[in-house]
Amino acid sequence: MRRLSILGSTGSIGKQTLEVVRKAPSDFTVEALTCGSDIDTLFDQIKEFRPKVCSVENPSKAKELSQKLKDSGIDSEVLTGKEGNIACACIDSCDTVVGAIVGFAGLEPVYHAILNGKDIALANKETLVAGGDVIMPLIREKGVSMLPIDSEHSAIWQCLKGEDRDDLDRILITASGGPFRGKSRKDLENVTVEDALHHPTWNMGGKITIDSATMMNKGLEIIEAHHLYGIDCCRIDVVVHPQSVIHSMIRLKDGSVLAQMGKPSMVLPIEVALYYPRRGPSIVSEFDPFDAAMANLTFEPCDTDVFRLVKLAYDAGTKGGLVPTVMNAANESAVRAFLAGKIGFLGIEKTVFETVAKMEPLVGGLELTIDAICQTDKEARIRADEIIDGIIKT
Ligand code: NAD
Ligand code: MG
């Protein structure tokens, strides 16, 4: 039985994690749930799963939830702020923390959970992009498990099971291509927020959906795979596969290629992580090789002249240190500005490139610690916001 603390339980991954729990309640307990501000969803989850403690990032929303629970006679404790999230990640009664917060905000709770000996089921890729060089050594030092939830990384993990890591030659990470696959730079100039939020195969939170439209999601995933599987970024290839049936592949030294496939659903990788090393019950509908969607599985290269953030991510991941931390922070600021209607779609790329160019020389010699990572994230956001202000004015 896994005793879970689910960070970001009201989001897309959080809800699907609770779906897995709901299907097999005797396999799990829910010890803690956290969210940013969506207390209506959190209230319903608390009523159903009765965690001992929960946390809401927004203090006034936390107060509101606390009153609502009291009025309903439910005695879950309500914490707030970053500290509340960290406390929920470290609660004694949990053994596994599901990292499903979006963005850099997910890093510190996960870091503290590892320090406290918890296994980590990780969806929050930004944690590894910004802090992989600190997180992965800590995972090994504490002897806990890192259980990947991101579907590509779950696929790679499953393919690697039983293989000697020295036999791994390359990783072929698949990508749907997002809503703008096949578009030119000119086409991208005028796409709207609504266009960018319309993902062809996956239904996800807003930030990752925009990352899929810019293809930065694949850039982040290259760096995530580099940290999880100890492989250089230059040995990771992006394969655009619009049907999202093959979730990634590995090529071994002898030329054998192993792939993991299934319907595009995050429930399965969540289940794979939470039941590791065993397999859980069948939850998603059965895979049918004769389904019309299977008749035409296609593969194409990623056009990095159009989706330039993929190139930048390769470069940042290769340089390492705090460069990916800067890139990630700038991307988060830029995506937020795009979603708020402040900058255009290509303004995201401009912001990230310019922030990295400005900050790279400054972070070069810094020692990699959790404090340096948090400080760099903060500074990169300030720089990115200045660049965004510049774009707004022109
Ligand atoms: P989402 O926006 O749907 O949910 C995010 C969750 O984090 C919500 O519960 C929100 O309340 C919470 N949150 C946001 N900011 C917070 C803060 N400052 N403090 C505490 N909680 C905060 O996002 P999602 O799509 O579920 O993605 C979550 C993570 O999983 C992301 O890192 C994403 O890249 C990764 N991921 C998602 C999918 C997917 O299919 N959705 C697939 C692979 C990986
Ligand atoms: Mg993914």
Short mmCIF file of C-alpha atoms and ligand atoms in Angstrom, two decimals:
data_model
loop_
_atom_site.label_atom_id
_atom_site.label_comp_id
_atom_site.label_asym_id
_atom_site.label_seq_id
_atom_site.Cartn_x
_atom_site.Cartn_y
_atom_site.Cartn_z
CA MET A 1 0.00 0.00 0.00
CA ARG A 2 1.27 3.48 -0.85
CA ARG A 3 0.50 6.35 1.50
CA LEU A 4 0.30 9.43 -0.69
CA SER A 5 0.80 13.13 -0.39
CA ILE A 6 -0.44 14.67 -3.64
CA LEU A 7 0.97 18.13 -4.36
CA GLY A 8 -1.15 19.97 -6.92
CA SER A 9 -4.13 17.64 -6.50
CA THR A 10 -6.63 19.96 -8.19
CA GLY A 11 -4.77 20.03 -11.53
CA SER A 12 -4.92 17.70 -14.49
CA ILE A 13 -2.33 15.22 -13.13
CA GLY A 14 -3.59 15.57 -9.54
CA LYS A 15 -7.15 14.68 -10.53
CA GLN A 16 -6.00 11.72 -12.63
CA THR A 17 -3.90 10.49 -9.69
CA LEU A 18 -7.03 10.51 -7.55
CA GLU A 19 -8.80 8.59 -10.32
CA VAL A 20 -6.21 5.82 -9.89
CA VAL A 21 -6.76 5.89 -6.11
CA ARG A 22 -10.56 5.86 -6.55
CA LYS A 23 -10.37 2.70 -8.69
CA ALA A 24 -8.35 0.78 -6.09
CA PRO A 25 -8.94 2.39 -2.68
CA SER A 26 -7.45 -0.54 -0.76
CA ASP A 27 -4.07 0.02 -2.48
CA PHE A 28 -3.63 3.62 -1.27
CA THR A 29 -4.24 6.09 1.51
CA VAL A 30 -4.36 9.83 0.88
CA GLU A 31 -2.45 11.60 3.66
CA ALA A 32 -2.18 15.11 2.23
CA LEU A 33 -3.53 17.20 -0.67
CA THR A 34 -2.38 20.62 -1.83
CA CYS A 35 -3.32 23.25 -4.41
CA GLY A 36 -2.68 26.84 -5.48
CA SER A 37 -6.12 28.39 -5.03
CA ASP A 38 -8.89 26.12 -6.40
CA ILE A 39 -10.53 25.44 -3.03
CA ASP A 40 -13.85 24.26 -4.48
CA THR A 41 -12.17 21.29 -6.13
CA LEU A 42 -9.95 20.72 -3.08
CA PHE A 43 -12.98 20.76 -0.76
CA ASP A 44 -14.66 18.00 -2.79
CA GLN A 45 -11.42 15.97 -2.79
CA ILE A 46 -11.03 16.37 0.99
CA LYS A 47 -14.66 15.26 1.52
CA GLU A 48 -14.02 12.15 -0.56
CA PHE A 49 -10.47 11.17 0.47
CA ARG A 50 -10.23 12.61 4.02
CA PRO A 51 -6.53 13.54 4.15
CA LYS A 52 -5.12 14.47 7.58
CA VAL A 53 -3.75 17.72 6.24
CA CYS A 54 -4.02 19.93 3.19
CA SER A 55 -2.47 23.16 2.00
CA VAL A 56 -3.59 26.05 -0.18
CA GLU A 57 -0.86 28.37 -1.48
CA ASN A 58 -3.13 31.44 -1.39
CA PRO A 59 -3.61 32.49 2.30
CA SER A 60 -7.09 34.04 2.00
CA LYS A 61 -8.32 30.97 0.08
CA ALA A 62 -6.78 28.77 2.80
CA LYS A 63 -8.77 30.65 5.44
CA GLU A 64 -11.96 30.30 3.41
CA LEU A 65 -11.42 26.55 3.02
CA SER A 66 -10.68 26.13 6.72
CA GLN A 67 -14.03 27.76 7.59
CA LYS A 68 -15.89 25.67 5.00
CA LEU A 69 -14.42 22.45 6.43
CA LYS A 70 -15.27 23.49 9.98
CA ASP A 71 -18.87 24.24 8.93
CA SER A 72 -19.07 20.77 7.37
CA GLY A 73 -17.64 19.04 10.44
CA ILE A 74 -14.49 17.86 8.62
CA ASP A 75 -11.33 18.06 10.72
CA SER A 76 -8.52 18.10 8.07
CA GLU A 77 -5.90 20.65 9.02
CA VAL A 78 -5.41 23.52 6.51
CA LEU A 79 -1.93 24.96 5.96
CA THR A 80 -0.88 27.71 3.59
CA GLY A 81 1.97 29.21 1.55
CA LYS A 82 5.15 27.54 0.40
CA GLU A 83 5.71 26.25 3.94
CA GLY A 84 2.31 24.53 3.87
CA ASN A 85 3.25 22.71 0.67
CA ILE A 86 6.58 21.66 2.14
CA ALA A 87 4.92 20.44 5.35
CA CYS A 88 2.45 18.34 3.30
CA ALA A 89 5.38 16.87 1.35
CA CYS A 90 7.12 15.85 4.57
CA ILE A 91 4.21 14.55 6.66
CA ASP A 92 5.36 11.48 8.65
CA SER A 93 2.45 9.26 7.64
CA CYS A 94 3.15 9.48 3.87
CA ASP A 95 5.72 7.38 2.04
CA THR A 96 5.24 8.68 -1.53
CA VAL A 97 4.90 12.25 -2.73
CA VAL A 98 3.21 12.88 -6.07
CA GLY A 99 4.79 16.02 -7.56
CA ALA A 100 1.97 17.45 -9.68
CA ILE A 101 2.40 21.17 -9.05
CA VAL A 102 3.10 23.09 -12.24
CA GLY A 103 6.34 25.00 -12.59
CA PHE A 104 9.28 25.84 -10.36
CA ALA A 105 6.91 26.09 -7.35
CA GLY A 106 7.03 22.29 -7.27
CA LEU A 107 10.78 22.05 -6.69
CA GLU A 108 11.24 22.94 -3.03
CA PRO A 109 8.47 20.66 -1.67
CA VAL A 110 9.96 17.76 -3.65
CA TYR A 111 13.47 18.59 -2.43
CA HIS A 112 12.30 18.52 1.19
CA ALA A 113 10.32 15.34 0.64
CA ILE A 114 13.49 13.60 -0.59
CA LEU A 115 15.43 14.91 2.42
CA ASN A 116 12.72 13.29 4.55
CA GLY A 117 13.11 9.92 2.83
CA LYS A 118 9.97 9.95 0.65
CA ASP A 119 9.70 8.23 -2.72
CA ILE A 120 8.84 10.74 -5.45
CA ALA A 121 6.33 10.13 -8.25
CA LEU A 122 7.17 13.07 -10.47
CA ALA A 123 5.05 14.78 -13.12
CA ASN A 124 6.53 18.23 -12.43
CA LYS A 125 9.32 18.24 -15.04
CA GLU A 126 10.37 21.81 -14.17
CA THR A 127 11.78 20.40 -10.91
CA LEU A 128 14.36 18.38 -12.85
CA VAL A 129 15.00 21.02 -15.51
CA ALA A 130 15.75 23.70 -12.93
CA GLY A 131 17.28 21.53 -10.23
CA GLY A 132 18.13 18.08 -11.62
CA ASP A 133 21.80 18.35 -10.66
CA VAL A 134 20.80 18.72 -7.01
CA ILE A 135 17.67 16.52 -6.99
CA MET A 136 19.10 13.37 -8.63
CA PRO A 137 22.22 13.08 -6.43
CA LEU A 138 19.97 13.59 -3.38
CA ILE A 139 17.66 10.80 -4.58
CA ARG A 140 20.68 8.46 -4.70
CA GLU A 141 22.09 9.67 -1.39
CA LYS A 142 18.79 9.11 0.43
CA GLY A 143 18.13 5.78 -1.31
CA VAL A 144 14.59 6.75 -2.31
CA SER A 145 12.87 6.10 -5.66
CA MET A 146 12.27 8.58 -8.46
CA LEU A 147 9.17 7.29 -10.25
CA PRO A 148 8.58 9.22 -13.50
CA ILE A 149 5.01 10.14 -14.45
CA ASP A 150 5.67 12.17 -17.60
CA SER A 151 4.45 9.75 -20.29
CA GLU A 152 7.64 9.77 -22.39
CA HIS A 153 9.83 9.18 -19.35
CA SER A 154 7.53 6.46 -18.09
CA ALA A 155 7.84 4.80 -21.50
CA ILE A 156 11.64 5.06 -21.44
CA TRP A 157 11.70 3.73 -17.87
CA GLN A 158 9.57 0.74 -18.84
CA CYS A 159 11.77 0.03 -21.88
CA LEU A 160 14.90 0.22 -19.74
CA LYS A 161 13.59 -2.26 -17.17
CA GLY A 162 15.98 -5.20 -17.10
CA GLU A 163 18.48 -3.59 -19.49
CA ASP A 164 22.02 -2.71 -18.45
CA ARG A 165 22.31 1.10 -18.61
CA ASP A 166 25.67 0.72 -20.38
CA ASP A 167 23.80 -0.88 -23.27
CA LEU A 168 21.67 2.22 -23.88
CA ASP A 169 22.73 3.95 -27.08
CA ARG A 170 20.09 6.61 -27.72
CA ILE A 171 16.71 7.76 -26.47
CA LEU A 172 14.07 8.58 -29.09
CA ILE A 173 11.61 10.83 -27.35
CA THR A 174 8.31 11.19 -29.16
CA ALA A 175 6.31 14.39 -29.52
CA SER A 176 2.81 14.95 -30.86
CA GLY A 177 4.06 18.11 -32.59
CA GLY A 178 1.41 20.22 -30.85
CA PRO A 179 -1.30 22.32 -32.50
CA PHE A 180 1.14 24.11 -34.83
CA ARG A 181 2.91 21.16 -36.39
CA GLY A 182 3.78 21.96 -40.03
CA LYS A 183 3.35 25.71 -39.57
CA SER A 184 5.92 28.27 -40.76
CA ARG A 185 7.42 31.12 -38.73
CA LYS A 186 5.08 33.48 -40.61
CA ASP A 187 2.05 31.39 -39.60
CA LEU A 188 3.12 31.55 -35.94
CA GLU A 189 3.19 35.35 -35.87
CA ASN A 190 -0.54 35.73 -35.43
CA VAL A 191 -1.70 32.63 -33.57
CA THR A 192 -3.99 33.34 -30.62
CA VAL A 193 -4.09 32.03 -27.05
CA GLU A 194 -7.16 30.03 -28.02
CA ASP A 195 -5.33 28.42 -30.99
CA ALA A 196 -2.36 27.55 -28.77
CA LEU A 197 -4.58 26.02 -26.06
CA HIS A 198 -6.13 23.65 -28.57
CA HIS A 199 -3.92 20.55 -28.27
CA PRO A 200 -4.64 17.77 -30.80
CA THR A 201 -4.14 14.68 -28.57
CA TRP A 202 -3.66 15.58 -24.88
CA ASN A 203 -5.93 17.39 -22.42
CA MET A 204 -3.62 19.10 -19.91
CA GLY A 205 -3.12 22.19 -17.74
CA GLY A 206 -2.63 25.58 -19.45
CA LYS A 207 1.13 25.97 -18.98
CA ILE A 208 2.12 22.59 -20.43
CA THR A 209 -0.36 23.05 -23.28
CA ILE A 210 1.39 26.29 -24.30
CA ASP A 211 4.76 24.54 -23.86
CA SER A 212 3.50 21.90 -26.29
CA ALA A 213 2.53 24.59 -28.80
CA THR A 214 6.01 26.20 -28.67
CA MET A 215 7.57 22.69 -28.43
CA MET A 216 9.41 23.90 -25.32
CA ASN A 217 7.70 20.97 -23.60
CA LYS A 218 9.97 18.66 -25.63
CA GLY A 219 12.96 20.82 -24.79
CA LEU A 220 12.14 20.49 -21.08
CA GLU A 221 11.64 16.74 -21.53
CA ILE A 222 15.08 16.31 -23.16
CA ILE A 223 16.67 17.81 -20.04
CA GLU A 224 14.33 15.78 -17.80
CA ALA A 225 15.43 12.56 -19.56
CA HIS A 226 19.09 13.60 -19.30
CA HIS A 227 18.76 13.80 -15.50
CA LEU A 228 16.56 10.73 -15.04
CA TYR A 229 18.63 8.40 -17.20
CA GLY A 230 22.11 9.95 -16.96
CA ILE A 231 22.43 10.35 -20.73
CA ASP A 232 23.88 13.38 -22.55
CA CYS A 233 21.34 15.57 -24.35
CA CYS A 234 23.11 14.96 -27.69
CA ARG A 235 22.09 11.27 -27.42
CA ILE A 236 18.39 12.14 -27.17
CA ASP A 237 16.47 12.55 -30.45
CA VAL A 238 13.06 14.12 -30.87
CA VAL A 239 10.69 12.13 -33.09
CA VAL A 240 7.43 13.85 -34.02
CA HIS A 241 4.68 11.24 -33.92
CA PRO A 242 1.31 13.01 -34.20
CA GLN A 243 -0.83 10.01 -33.17
CA SER A 244 0.79 9.87 -29.67
CA VAL A 245 0.51 6.07 -29.61
CA ILE A 246 4.21 5.31 -29.16
CA HIS A 247 5.17 7.16 -25.99
CA SER A 248 8.94 6.94 -26.60
CA MET A 249 11.64 4.50 -27.66
CA ILE A 250 15.15 3.48 -26.69
CA ARG A 251 17.85 2.20 -29.01
CA LEU A 252 20.30 -0.28 -27.52
CA LYS A 253 23.93 -0.81 -28.53
CA ASP A 254 23.09 -3.78 -30.76
CA GLY A 255 20.61 -1.68 -32.74
CA SER A 256 17.46 -3.12 -31.10
CA VAL A 257 14.75 -0.52 -30.63
CA LEU A 258 12.24 -0.91 -27.79
CA ALA A 259 9.07 1.14 -27.72
CA GLN A 260 6.23 1.49 -25.24
CA MET A 261 2.80 2.13 -26.69
CA GLY A 262 -0.79 2.69 -25.63
CA LYS A 263 -3.63 5.16 -25.82
CA PRO A 264 -2.73 8.75 -25.02
CA SER A 265 -3.80 8.80 -21.36
CA MET A 266 -1.86 10.01 -18.33
CA VAL A 267 -3.72 7.60 -16.05
CA LEU A 268 -1.51 4.74 -17.19
CA PRO A 269 1.89 6.34 -16.50
CA ILE A 270 0.54 7.51 -13.12
CA GLU A 271 -0.50 3.94 -12.38
CA VAL A 272 2.87 2.56 -13.55
CA ALA A 273 4.64 4.92 -11.10
CA LEU A 274 2.36 4.24 -8.15
CA TYR A 275 2.36 0.43 -8.46
CA TYR A 276 6.09 0.11 -9.22
CA PRO A 277 7.64 -2.50 -9.28
CA ARG A 278 4.35 -4.40 -9.76
CA ARG A 279 1.49 -3.65 -12.16
CA GLY A 280 -1.89 -2.29 -11.11
CA PRO A 281 -5.40 -3.15 -12.33
CA SER A 282 -6.48 -2.26 -15.85
CA ILE A 283 -8.07 1.20 -15.72
CA VAL A 284 -7.80 2.64 -19.21
CA SER A 285 -9.83 1.15 -22.04
CA GLU A 286 -8.19 -1.77 -23.79
CA PHE A 287 -5.61 -1.12 -26.51
CA ASP A 288 -6.98 -2.19 -29.90
CA PRO A 289 -4.35 -2.65 -32.64
CA PHE A 290 -7.13 -2.67 -35.24
CA ASP A 291 -8.50 0.71 -34.19
CA ALA A 292 -8.58 3.16 -37.12
CA ALA A 293 -6.10 5.40 -35.26
CA MET A 294 -3.50 2.61 -35.46
CA ALA A 295 -3.71 2.26 -39.24
CA ASN A 296 -1.31 5.07 -39.90
CA LEU A 297 1.42 5.65 -37.36
CA THR A 298 3.77 8.32 -38.72
CA PHE A 299 7.15 9.74 -37.70
CA GLU A 300 8.90 12.93 -38.76
CA PRO A 301 11.78 15.10 -37.51
CA CYS A 302 11.17 18.19 -35.38
CA ASP A 303 11.59 21.44 -37.32
CA THR A 304 13.90 23.29 -34.96
CA ASP A 305 14.15 26.23 -37.38
CA VAL A 306 10.48 26.90 -36.65
CA PHE A 307 10.39 25.67 -33.05
CA ARG A 308 13.65 27.27 -31.97
CA LEU A 309 13.14 26.68 -28.24
CA VAL A 310 13.97 23.01 -28.80
CA LYS A 311 17.41 24.06 -30.07
CA LEU A 312 17.85 26.37 -27.09
CA ALA A 313 16.93 23.57 -24.68
CA TYR A 314 19.49 21.23 -26.24
CA ASP A 315 22.07 23.93 -25.81
CA ALA A 316 21.05 24.79 -22.22
CA GLY A 317 20.91 21.11 -21.25
CA THR A 318 24.38 20.55 -22.71
CA LYS A 319 25.85 23.54 -20.88
CA GLY A 320 24.09 22.49 -17.67
CA GLY A 321 24.71 24.25 -14.36
CA LEU A 322 22.22 27.05 -13.82
CA VAL A 323 21.57 27.73 -17.52
CA PRO A 324 18.50 25.42 -17.65
CA THR A 325 17.26 27.08 -14.42
CA VAL A 326 17.35 30.46 -16.18
CA MET A 327 15.71 29.05 -19.31
CA ASN A 328 12.92 27.46 -17.29
CA ALA A 329 12.20 30.61 -15.27
CA ALA A 330 12.12 32.80 -18.38
CA ASN A 331 9.79 30.35 -20.07
CA GLU A 332 7.39 30.36 -17.12
CA SER A 333 7.27 34.17 -17.09
CA ALA A 334 6.81 34.32 -20.86
CA VAL A 335 4.04 31.70 -20.93
CA ARG A 336 2.21 33.56 -18.17
CA ALA A 337 2.50 36.82 -20.15
CA PHE A 338 1.26 35.12 -23.33
CA LEU A 339 -1.73 33.57 -21.51
CA ALA A 340 -2.54 37.00 -20.04
CA GLY A 341 -2.62 38.44 -23.57
CA LYS A 342 0.40 40.70 -22.91
CA ILE A 343 2.73 39.30 -25.60
CA GLY A 344 2.28 37.39 -28.83
CA PHE A 345 3.16 33.74 -29.36
CA LEU A 346 6.66 34.41 -30.74
CA GLY A 347 7.23 36.79 -27.81
CA ILE A 348 7.62 33.67 -25.65
CA GLU A 349 10.64 32.55 -27.63
CA LYS A 350 12.10 36.06 -27.77
CA THR A 351 11.82 36.43 -23.98
CA VAL A 352 13.46 33.09 -23.27
CA PHE A 353 16.34 33.58 -25.74
CA GLU A 354 17.08 37.10 -24.50
CA THR A 355 16.91 36.18 -20.82
CA VAL A 356 19.29 33.26 -21.30
CA ALA A 357 21.69 35.42 -23.34
CA LYS A 358 21.70 38.09 -20.62
CA MET A 359 22.04 35.79 -17.65
CA GLU A 360 24.26 33.01 -18.89
CA PRO A 361 27.53 34.88 -18.24
CA LEU A 362 26.33 35.73 -14.71
CA VAL A 363 25.54 32.20 -13.55
CA GLY A 364 28.58 30.47 -15.06
CA GLY A 365 30.80 30.00 -12.02
CA LEU A 366 28.14 29.66 -9.32
CA GLU A 367 28.07 26.58 -7.12
CA LEU A 368 25.00 24.39 -7.66
CA THR A 369 22.99 24.39 -4.43
CA ILE A 370 19.28 24.55 -3.77
CA ASP A 371 19.70 28.18 -2.62
CA ALA A 372 21.58 29.13 -5.80
CA ILE A 373 18.86 27.50 -7.89
CA CYS A 374 16.07 29.40 -6.07
CA GLN A 375 17.99 32.69 -6.27
CA THR A 376 18.73 32.21 -9.98
CA ASP A 377 15.07 31.42 -10.66
CA LYS A 378 14.04 34.68 -8.96
CA GLU A 379 16.60 36.78 -10.82
CA ALA A 380 15.77 35.22 -14.17
CA ARG A 381 12.09 36.06 -13.68
CA ILE A 382 12.99 39.70 -13.00
CA ARG A 383 15.09 39.82 -16.19
CA ALA A 384 12.38 38.06 -18.18
CA ASP A 385 9.73 40.50 -16.92
CA GLU A 386 11.93 43.43 -18.03
CA ILE A 387 12.18 41.91 -21.50
CA ILE A 388 8.42 41.31 -21.55
CA ASP A 389 7.83 44.98 -20.59
CA GLY A 390 10.09 45.96 -23.49
CA ILE A 391 8.07 43.81 -25.89
CA ILE A 392 4.78 45.28 -24.63
CA LYS A 393 6.06 48.85 -25.22
CA THR A 394 7.14 48.22 -28.83
P1 NAD B 1 -2.42 22.09 -13.86
O1 NAD B 1 -2.25 23.53 -14.13
O2 NAD B 1 -3.62 21.39 -14.37
O3 NAD B 1 -2.34 21.82 -12.28
C1 NAD B 1 -1.34 22.39 -11.48
C2 NAD B 1 -1.60 22.12 -10.01
O4 NAD B 1 -0.60 22.83 -9.25
C3 NAD B 1 -2.95 22.65 -9.50
O5 NAD B 1 -3.42 21.82 -8.47
C4 NAD B 1 -2.60 24.02 -8.93
O6 NAD B 1 -3.52 24.46 -7.94
C5 NAD B 1 -1.24 23.72 -8.33
N1 NAD B 1 -0.39 24.90 -8.19
C6 NAD B 1 -0.08 25.80 -9.15
N2 NAD B 1 0.76 26.73 -8.65
C7 NAD B 1 1.00 26.39 -7.36
C8 NAD B 1 1.79 26.94 -6.32
N3 NAD B 1 2.51 28.06 -6.48
N4 NAD B 1 1.81 26.30 -5.13
C9 NAD B 1 1.07 25.19 -4.93
N5 NAD B 1 0.32 24.63 -5.87
C10 NAD B 1 0.27 25.22 -7.06
O7 NAD B 1 -1.09 21.38 -14.40
P2 NAD B 1 -0.92 19.88 -14.93
O8 NAD B 1 -1.22 19.82 -16.36
O9 NAD B 1 -1.58 18.92 -13.99
O10 NAD B 1 0.67 19.72 -14.80
C11 NAD B 1 1.32 19.53 -13.57
C12 NAD B 1 2.77 19.17 -13.86
O11 NAD B 1 2.80 17.90 -14.51
C13 NAD B 1 3.48 20.15 -14.79
O12 NAD B 1 4.81 20.30 -14.39
C14 NAD B 1 3.41 19.46 -16.15
O13 NAD B 1 4.49 19.80 -16.99
C15 NAD B 1 3.48 17.99 -15.75
N6 NAD B 1 2.85 17.08 -16.72
C16 NAD B 1 1.53 17.20 -16.99
C17 NAD B 1 0.93 16.35 -17.90
C18 NAD B 1 -0.55 16.43 -18.20
O14 NAD B 1 -1.04 15.62 -18.98
N7 NAD B 1 -1.28 17.35 -17.63
C19 NAD B 1 1.70 15.39 -18.55
C20 NAD B 1 3.04 15.28 -18.25
C21 NAD B 1 3.61 16.13 -17.31
MG MG B 2 5.36 14.40 -21.67
#
